[in-house]
Short mmCIF file of C-alpha atoms and ligand atoms in Angstrom, two decimals:
data_model
loop_
_atom_site.label_atom_id
_atom_site.label_comp_id
_atom_site.label_asym_id
_atom_site.label_seq_id
_atom_site.Cartn_x
_atom_site.Cartn_y
_atom_site.Cartn_z
CA MET A 14 10.94 0.66 13.42
CA ALA A 15 13.21 3.05 11.63
CA THR A 16 11.41 3.01 8.30
CA MET A 17 7.98 3.55 9.83
CA SER A 18 9.08 6.52 11.83
CA ALA A 19 10.62 8.01 8.72
CA THR A 20 7.30 7.63 6.93
CA SER A 21 5.59 9.20 9.80
CA ILE A 22 7.78 12.26 10.01
CA PHE A 23 7.27 12.52 6.36
CA PHE A 24 3.53 12.29 6.57
CA SER A 25 3.50 14.97 9.26
CA ALA A 26 5.16 17.35 6.86
CA ILE A 27 2.37 16.94 4.35
CA ALA A 28 -0.50 16.04 6.63
CA ILE A 29 -2.75 18.56 4.90
CA MET A 30 -2.81 16.58 1.70
CA LEU A 31 -5.24 13.94 2.84
CA LEU A 32 -6.42 12.19 -0.23
CA SER A 33 -8.29 9.04 0.60
CA THR A 34 -11.07 10.30 -1.67
CA THR A 35 -9.01 9.32 -4.72
CA ILE A 36 -9.30 5.71 -3.74
CA ALA A 37 -13.01 5.94 -2.98
CA ALA A 38 -13.61 7.52 -6.37
CA GLU A 39 -11.75 4.74 -8.16
CA SER A 40 -13.87 2.24 -6.31
CA SER A 41 -17.19 3.28 -7.78
CA ALA A 42 -15.69 3.69 -11.23
CA SER A 43 -14.07 0.26 -11.52
CA SER A 44 -16.85 -2.01 -10.29
CA GLY A 45 -20.07 -2.64 -12.10
CA GLY A 46 -22.34 -3.83 -9.29
CA LYS A 47 -22.40 -2.46 -5.81
CA PRO A 48 -19.59 -4.09 -3.83
CA LYS A 49 -20.71 -5.90 -0.73
CA VAL A 50 -19.51 -5.30 2.81
CA THR A 51 -19.49 -8.21 5.23
CA ASN A 52 -19.34 -8.22 9.01
CA PHE A 53 -16.01 -9.97 8.71
CA MET A 54 -14.59 -7.10 6.64
CA VAL A 55 -15.90 -4.54 9.11
CA GLU A 56 -14.51 -6.41 12.09
CA ALA A 57 -11.13 -6.97 10.46
CA CYS A 58 -11.01 -3.27 9.57
CA LYS A 59 -11.95 -2.25 13.08
CA ASN A 60 -9.09 -4.37 14.40
CA ALA A 61 -6.72 -3.00 11.76
CA SER A 62 -7.57 0.60 12.70
CA MET A 63 -6.41 -0.18 16.22
CA LYS A 64 -2.96 -1.09 14.88
CA ASN A 65 -2.10 2.44 13.80
CA LYS A 66 1.15 3.84 15.08
CA ILE A 67 0.47 6.28 17.88
CA TYR A 68 2.34 9.05 16.12
CA ASP A 69 0.81 8.61 12.66
CA PRO A 70 -0.92 11.87 11.66
CA ASN A 71 -2.90 10.06 8.96
CA PRO A 72 -4.16 6.99 10.74
CA ILE A 73 -6.12 4.29 8.98
CA THR A 74 -9.81 4.48 9.84
CA GLN A 75 -12.21 1.59 9.75
CA GLU A 76 -14.11 3.38 6.97
CA PHE A 77 -11.02 3.90 4.83
CA CYS A 78 -10.14 0.24 5.29
CA VAL A 79 -13.61 -0.96 4.28
CA SER A 80 -13.80 1.34 1.24
CA THR A 81 -10.37 0.15 0.10
CA LEU A 82 -11.27 -3.52 0.47
CA MET A 83 -14.47 -2.84 -1.48
CA LEU A 84 -12.30 -2.08 -4.51
CA ASP A 85 -12.09 -5.85 -4.97
CA ASN A 86 -15.31 -7.84 -4.92
CA ARG A 87 -13.47 -10.91 -3.61
CA SER A 88 -13.24 -9.18 -0.21
CA ALA A 89 -16.85 -10.04 0.50
CA GLU A 90 -16.02 -13.73 0.12
CA ALA A 91 -12.99 -13.72 2.42
CA LYS A 92 -13.56 -15.90 5.46
CA ASP A 93 -10.18 -15.53 7.11
CA LEU A 94 -7.57 -12.85 7.60
CA HIS A 95 -5.00 -14.44 5.33
CA SER A 96 -7.26 -14.27 2.32
CA LEU A 97 -8.33 -10.74 3.19
CA ILE A 98 -4.71 -9.60 3.44
CA HIS A 99 -3.96 -11.36 0.19
CA ILE A 100 -6.69 -9.28 -1.45
CA ALA A 101 -5.44 -6.08 0.22
CA ILE A 102 -1.96 -6.76 -1.19
CA ASP A 103 -3.48 -7.29 -4.62
CA ILE A 104 -5.30 -3.96 -4.37
CA LEU A 105 -2.09 -2.20 -3.40
CA LYS A 106 -0.27 -3.89 -6.27
CA GLY A 107 -2.87 -2.52 -8.65
CA GLN A 108 -2.44 1.00 -7.28
CA VAL A 109 1.34 0.76 -7.43
CA ALA A 110 1.17 -0.50 -11.02
CA ALA A 111 -1.15 2.36 -12.03
CA THR A 112 1.09 4.97 -10.46
CA ASN A 113 4.14 3.35 -11.98
CA GLY A 114 2.48 3.65 -15.38
CA ASN A 115 1.89 7.35 -14.80
CA VAL A 116 5.50 7.86 -13.72
CA LYS A 117 6.68 6.18 -16.92
CA GLN A 118 4.34 8.29 -19.00
CA MET A 119 5.53 11.50 -17.33
CA LEU A 120 9.11 10.44 -17.85
CA GLN A 121 8.50 10.11 -21.58
CA ASP A 122 7.14 13.63 -21.68
CA THR A 123 9.99 15.13 -19.67
CA LYS A 124 13.00 16.87 -21.05
CA ASN A 125 16.30 15.01 -20.75
CA GLY A 126 18.86 16.28 -18.29
CA THR A 127 16.32 18.04 -16.06
CA ALA A 128 15.84 17.55 -12.30
CA THR A 129 12.33 16.34 -12.99
CA MET A 130 13.66 13.67 -15.29
CA ARG A 131 16.10 12.49 -12.63
CA ALA A 132 13.43 12.36 -9.91
CA LEU A 133 11.10 10.43 -12.19
CA SER A 134 13.82 8.00 -13.24
CA TYR A 135 14.46 7.10 -9.61
CA CYS A 136 10.75 6.88 -8.87
CA MET A 137 10.41 4.37 -11.65
CA VAL A 138 13.09 2.22 -10.04
CA ASP A 139 11.44 2.67 -6.62
CA TYR A 140 8.06 1.62 -7.95
CA ASP A 141 9.53 -1.39 -9.69
CA ARG A 142 11.05 -2.35 -6.36
CA MET A 143 7.70 -1.94 -4.63
CA VAL A 144 6.11 -4.25 -7.18
CA SER A 145 8.83 -6.87 -6.63
CA ILE A 146 8.46 -6.69 -2.85
CA LEU A 147 4.68 -6.97 -3.08
CA ASN A 148 5.00 -9.96 -5.38
CA ILE A 149 7.08 -11.68 -2.73
CA CYS A 150 4.50 -10.81 -0.05
CA ASP A 151 1.76 -12.06 -2.31
CA THR A 152 3.41 -15.45 -2.80
CA MET A 153 4.25 -15.63 0.88
CA ILE A 154 0.68 -15.17 1.99
CA LYS A 155 -0.76 -17.34 -0.75
CA GLU A 156 1.46 -20.22 0.31
CA TYR A 157 1.03 -19.57 4.01
CA HIS A 158 0.83 -22.81 5.97
CA GLY A 159 2.29 -21.86 9.33
CA ARG A 160 5.56 -23.11 10.74
CA LYS A 161 5.73 -26.75 11.60
CA GLY A 162 9.47 -27.30 11.65
CA GLY A 163 12.46 -25.14 12.54
CA ALA A 164 13.27 -21.57 11.71
CA ASN A 165 13.74 -22.35 8.03
CA ASP A 166 10.21 -23.71 7.66
CA GLY A 167 7.04 -21.74 6.80
CA LEU A 168 6.25 -18.14 7.60
CA LEU A 169 5.13 -17.12 11.06
CA SER A 170 2.09 -14.85 10.99
CA SER A 171 3.94 -12.44 13.25
CA GLU A 172 6.61 -11.98 10.58
CA LEU A 173 4.17 -10.70 7.99
CA PRO A 174 3.96 -7.01 9.01
CA ALA A 175 7.73 -6.63 8.83
CA TYR A 176 7.77 -8.04 5.29
CA VAL A 177 4.95 -5.75 4.19
CA GLU A 178 6.77 -2.82 5.79
CA ARG A 179 9.68 -3.23 3.39
CA VAL A 180 7.59 -1.44 0.77
CA ASP A 181 8.03 1.69 2.84
CA LYS A 182 11.61 2.41 1.93
CA PRO A 183 11.26 2.73 -1.86
CA PHE A 184 7.97 4.51 -1.32
CA ILE A 185 9.64 7.21 0.78
CA GLU A 186 12.55 7.53 -1.62
CA CYS A 187 10.22 8.24 -4.51
CA TRP A 188 8.26 10.67 -2.39
CA LEU A 189 11.33 12.68 -1.49
CA GLY A 190 12.18 13.01 -5.15
CA LEU A 191 8.65 14.06 -6.08
CA LEU A 192 8.40 16.66 -3.33
CA ALA A 193 11.13 18.69 -4.94
CA MET A 194 9.42 18.93 -8.32
CA GLU A 195 5.85 20.07 -7.63
CA ALA A 196 4.26 17.19 -9.49
CA LYS A 197 0.95 17.61 -7.70
CA LYS A 198 -0.97 14.83 -9.40
CA LEU A 199 1.81 12.32 -8.89
CA LEU A 200 2.28 13.39 -5.28
CA ASP A 201 -1.42 12.88 -4.63
CA GLU A 202 -1.29 9.45 -6.18
CA ASN A 203 1.80 8.62 -4.22
CA PHE A 204 0.04 9.72 -1.07
CA ALA A 205 -2.89 7.42 -1.80
CA VAL A 206 -0.43 4.57 -2.34
CA GLY A 207 1.17 5.41 1.01
CA MET A 208 -2.19 5.18 2.78
CA SER A 209 -2.72 1.82 1.18
CA VAL A 210 0.74 0.67 2.31
CA THR A 211 -0.16 1.66 5.89
CA LEU A 212 -3.46 -0.16 5.60
CA ASN A 213 -1.66 -3.34 4.50
CA PHE A 214 0.71 -3.01 7.42
CA CYS A 215 -2.15 -2.55 9.92
CA LEU A 216 -4.14 -5.44 8.49
CA ALA A 217 -1.07 -7.70 8.53
CA SER A 218 -0.51 -6.71 12.15
CA THR A 219 -3.88 -8.13 13.18
CA ILE A 220 -2.95 -11.70 12.32
C1 LIG B 330 -10.81 -8.70 16.09
O1 LIG B 330 -10.22 -8.65 17.38
C2 LIG B 330 -10.92 -9.42 18.35
C3 LIG B 330 -10.27 -9.14 19.69
O2 LIG B 330 -8.91 -9.37 19.66
C4 LIG B 330 -10.87 -10.88 17.97
O3 LIG B 330 -11.55 -11.67 18.92
C5 LIG B 330 -11.52 -11.05 16.60
O4 LIG B 330 -11.41 -12.39 16.16
C6 LIG B 330 -10.86 -10.14 15.58
N1 LIG B 330 -11.60 -10.21 14.34
C7 LIG B 330 -11.01 -10.34 13.15
C8 LIG B 330 -11.91 -10.41 11.98
O5 LIG B 330 -9.80 -10.39 13.02
C1 LIG B 331 -16.16 -9.64 -9.50
O1 LIG B 331 -15.99 -8.69 -10.53
C2 LIG B 331 -15.52 -9.24 -11.75
C3 LIG B 331 -15.33 -8.11 -12.74
O2 LIG B 331 -14.69 -7.04 -12.15
C4 LIG B 331 -16.51 -10.27 -12.27
O3 LIG B 331 -15.99 -10.86 -13.43
C5 LIG B 331 -16.74 -11.33 -11.21
O4 LIG B 331 -17.74 -12.20 -11.62
C6 LIG B 331 -17.15 -10.70 -9.90
N1 LIG B 331 -17.21 -11.72 -8.89
C7 LIG B 331 -18.17 -11.77 -7.98
C8 LIG B 331 -18.08 -12.87 -7.00
O5 LIG B 331 -19.06 -10.97 -7.96
C1 LIG B 332 16.56 11.33 -23.86
O1 LIG B 332 17.77 10.68 -24.17
C2 LIG B 332 17.62 9.35 -24.59
C3 LIG B 332 19.00 8.72 -24.80
O2 LIG B 332 20.02 9.55 -24.45
C4 LIG B 332 16.81 9.30 -25.84
O3 LIG B 332 16.61 7.95 -26.25
C5 LIG B 332 15.45 9.92 -25.58
O4 LIG B 332 14.69 9.96 -26.74
C6 LIG B 332 15.60 11.34 -25.03
N1 LIG B 332 14.28 11.83 -24.64
C7 LIG B 332 13.86 13.06 -24.92
C8 LIG B 332 12.48 13.42 -24.45
O5 LIG B 332 14.54 13.87 -25.50
#
């Protein structure tokens, strides 16, 4: 799909900046007890890692998937893919919200009329869009009941990846803006969000 290949070209350009460690670090900080890993999580993650695009230079590994899901202790209770994906979307929403907060903070500290200010202003809009799209995905998966009637009835499982993939476009737009302004911390965060977007796509593709 057009948007995925754009992401991919994009990721190739910055393949060196692998930053999955950010997410792992947040994991141990935010949870009190040790998060549990179930066989179901591991198996779902193994399947998700097989859904990587062939050309993706930063493919999702089973380990990255498991450590991301461990950010939410509800993952260990998930008995089916729909609830696991619902949790993965929630995790991504949290990461998007955190990054959005940092963008807003940076914007406040940035001089008016500068290129940085313009890039950040657009990023804020992009992140707001990502949140809106994820909210729709969230509701969609929460209310999932299959399709019993015609085309205007419930969601087909096979449609889910394409809906999740819509997050890609605003994500890339923000990225392009950030690249120009050497905002290292924000770029790293954005990269971590991108990995999480890919993970959601891969997980959704296993349904
Ligand atoms: C993983 O894939 C295998 C083979 O397609 C399937 O039998 C299994 O149910 C899948 N597991 C999960 C947790 O999705
Ligand atoms: C999950 O963690 C939250 C706090 O982050 C806690 O309130 C809740 O009881 C935990 N749930 C389980 C099932 O461990
Ligand atoms: C930038 O301009 C807006 C309105 O034009 C103003 O409200 C804001 O305080 C200005 N910010 C800075 C950092 O100067």
